[in-house]
Short mmCIF file of C-alpha atoms in Angstrom, two decimals:
data_model
loop_
_atom_site.label_atom_id
_atom_site.label_comp_id
_atom_site.label_asym_id
_atom_site.label_seq_id
_atom_site.Cartn_x
_atom_site.Cartn_y
_atom_site.Cartn_z
CA ASN A 1 0.00 0.00 0.00
CA ALA A 2 2.20 2.81 -1.23
CA GLY A 3 1.19 6.21 0.06
CA THR A 4 -0.87 4.91 2.96
CA GLU A 5 1.73 5.23 5.69
CA THR A 6 0.34 6.19 9.06
CA MET A 7 2.03 8.30 11.70
CA ALA A 8 2.80 5.09 13.60
CA ASP A 9 4.63 3.77 10.52
CA ASP A 10 6.63 6.99 10.35
CA GLU A 11 7.64 6.67 13.99
CA GLU A 12 8.75 3.08 13.46
CA ASP A 13 11.07 3.97 10.57
CA GLY A 14 12.61 6.95 12.33
CA LYS A 15 10.99 9.81 10.42
CA THR A 16 9.25 11.39 13.41
CA GLY A 17 9.09 10.89 17.17
CA ALA A 18 11.68 11.37 19.91
CA GLY A 19 15.19 11.30 18.47
CA ALA A 20 13.99 11.01 14.87
CA GLN A 21 15.45 12.85 11.89
CA TYR A 22 12.27 14.85 11.23
CA ILE A 23 9.85 16.74 13.45
CA LYS A 24 6.37 18.01 12.77
CA LEU A 25 5.52 21.70 13.24
CA ILE A 26 1.84 22.63 13.21
CA SER A 27 0.55 26.15 12.51
CA ALA A 28 -2.38 27.90 14.17
CA GLU A 29 -4.62 26.78 11.28
CA GLY A 30 -3.49 23.16 11.65
CA HIS A 31 -1.15 22.99 8.63
CA GLU A 32 1.56 20.39 9.25
CA PHE A 33 5.18 20.90 8.19
CA TYR A 34 7.73 18.09 8.43
CA ILE A 35 11.17 19.58 8.92
CA ASP A 36 14.64 18.22 9.46
CA ARG A 37 15.45 18.23 13.20
CA LYS A 38 18.85 19.81 12.48
CA CYS A 39 17.18 22.75 10.69
CA ALA A 40 14.59 23.19 13.44
CA SER A 41 17.43 23.48 15.94
CA ALA A 42 18.19 26.91 14.44
CA SER A 43 15.45 27.99 16.85
CA GLY A 44 16.59 28.11 20.45
CA THR A 45 12.98 27.68 21.57
CA ILE A 46 12.33 24.59 19.43
CA LYS A 47 15.69 23.10 20.37
CA ALA A 48 14.88 23.50 24.08
CA MET A 49 11.43 21.94 23.56
CA LEU A 50 12.90 18.94 21.76
CA GLU A 51 15.68 18.37 24.29
CA GLY A 52 13.70 19.10 27.44
CA GLN A 53 11.00 17.35 29.38
CA PHE A 54 8.25 19.02 27.36
CA SER A 55 5.49 17.04 25.66
CA GLU A 56 6.92 18.49 22.43
CA SER A 57 10.04 16.36 22.88
CA SER A 58 8.02 13.65 21.08
CA GLY A 59 8.77 15.53 17.87
CA GLU A 60 5.45 17.29 17.29
CA ILE A 61 5.03 20.98 18.14
CA THR A 62 1.87 23.04 17.70
CA PHE A 63 2.15 26.82 17.49
CA LYS A 64 -1.31 28.16 18.30
CA GLU A 65 -0.16 31.76 17.76
CA ILE A 66 1.80 31.38 14.50
CA SER A 67 -0.10 31.40 11.20
CA THR A 68 0.69 29.03 8.35
CA THR A 69 2.19 31.84 6.23
CA ILE A 70 4.53 32.95 9.01
CA LEU A 71 5.53 29.43 10.08
CA GLU A 72 6.33 28.56 6.46
CA LYS A 73 8.60 31.63 6.18
CA VAL A 74 10.29 30.77 9.49
CA ILE A 75 10.98 27.25 8.21
CA GLN A 76 12.42 28.68 4.99
CA TYR A 77 14.73 30.75 7.17
CA PHE A 78 15.84 27.66 9.14
CA TYR A 79 16.94 25.98 5.89
CA TYR A 80 18.53 29.23 4.65
CA LYS A 81 20.46 29.61 7.91
CA LEU A 82 21.69 26.00 7.82
CA ARG A 83 22.68 26.24 4.15
CA TYR A 84 24.76 29.39 4.59
CA ALA A 85 26.24 28.68 8.03
CA ASN A 86 30.03 28.98 7.82
CA SER A 87 29.79 29.86 4.12
CA GLN A 88 32.79 31.52 2.53
CA LEU A 89 30.65 32.66 -0.40
CA ARG A 90 28.55 35.80 -0.63
CA ILE A 91 25.33 35.10 1.27
CA PRO A 92 22.21 36.12 -0.67
CA GLU A 93 19.49 38.27 0.88
CA PHE A 94 16.69 36.48 2.69
CA ASP A 95 13.63 38.14 1.19
CA VAL A 96 10.80 39.12 3.50
CA GLU A 97 7.61 40.63 2.14
CA PRO A 98 6.86 43.95 3.91
CA GLU A 99 3.28 42.90 4.72
CA ILE A 100 4.47 40.00 6.91
CA ALA A 101 7.58 41.64 8.38
CA LEU A 102 6.11 42.60 11.77
CA GLU A 103 4.38 39.26 12.37
CA LEU A 104 7.54 37.44 11.24
CA LEU A 105 9.67 39.51 13.62
CA MET A 106 7.39 38.61 16.54
CA ALA A 107 7.54 34.91 15.64
CA ALA A 108 11.33 35.03 15.26
CA ASN A 109 11.60 36.70 18.67
CA PHE A 110 9.44 34.00 20.29
CA LEU A 111 11.34 31.22 18.52
CA ASP A 112 14.76 32.71 19.33
CA CYS A 113 16.07 32.49 15.79
#
């Protein structure tokens, strides 16, 4: 049954769950993003949640105050930050649309990234 994997299947093969390679971030609207744990660790807040005794250490974190649009942009930044960490090349601009700048700044402040 290709394409019918359940969350339990994912946990068994190491994709999600405690200590897995990927974690699930859920926006205020319920949109689910699967993101590499290493990228998510660009956020001090998420890193602390995953390493601590929080219920989120299971690898699933819901952000009731962060919209899908903002969470998606934050995740793009995590990958951007990881890609250009320790880069000797010219680092390109990380584009932020003016209409989301304030909300993005508040989310980045909360997430410590």
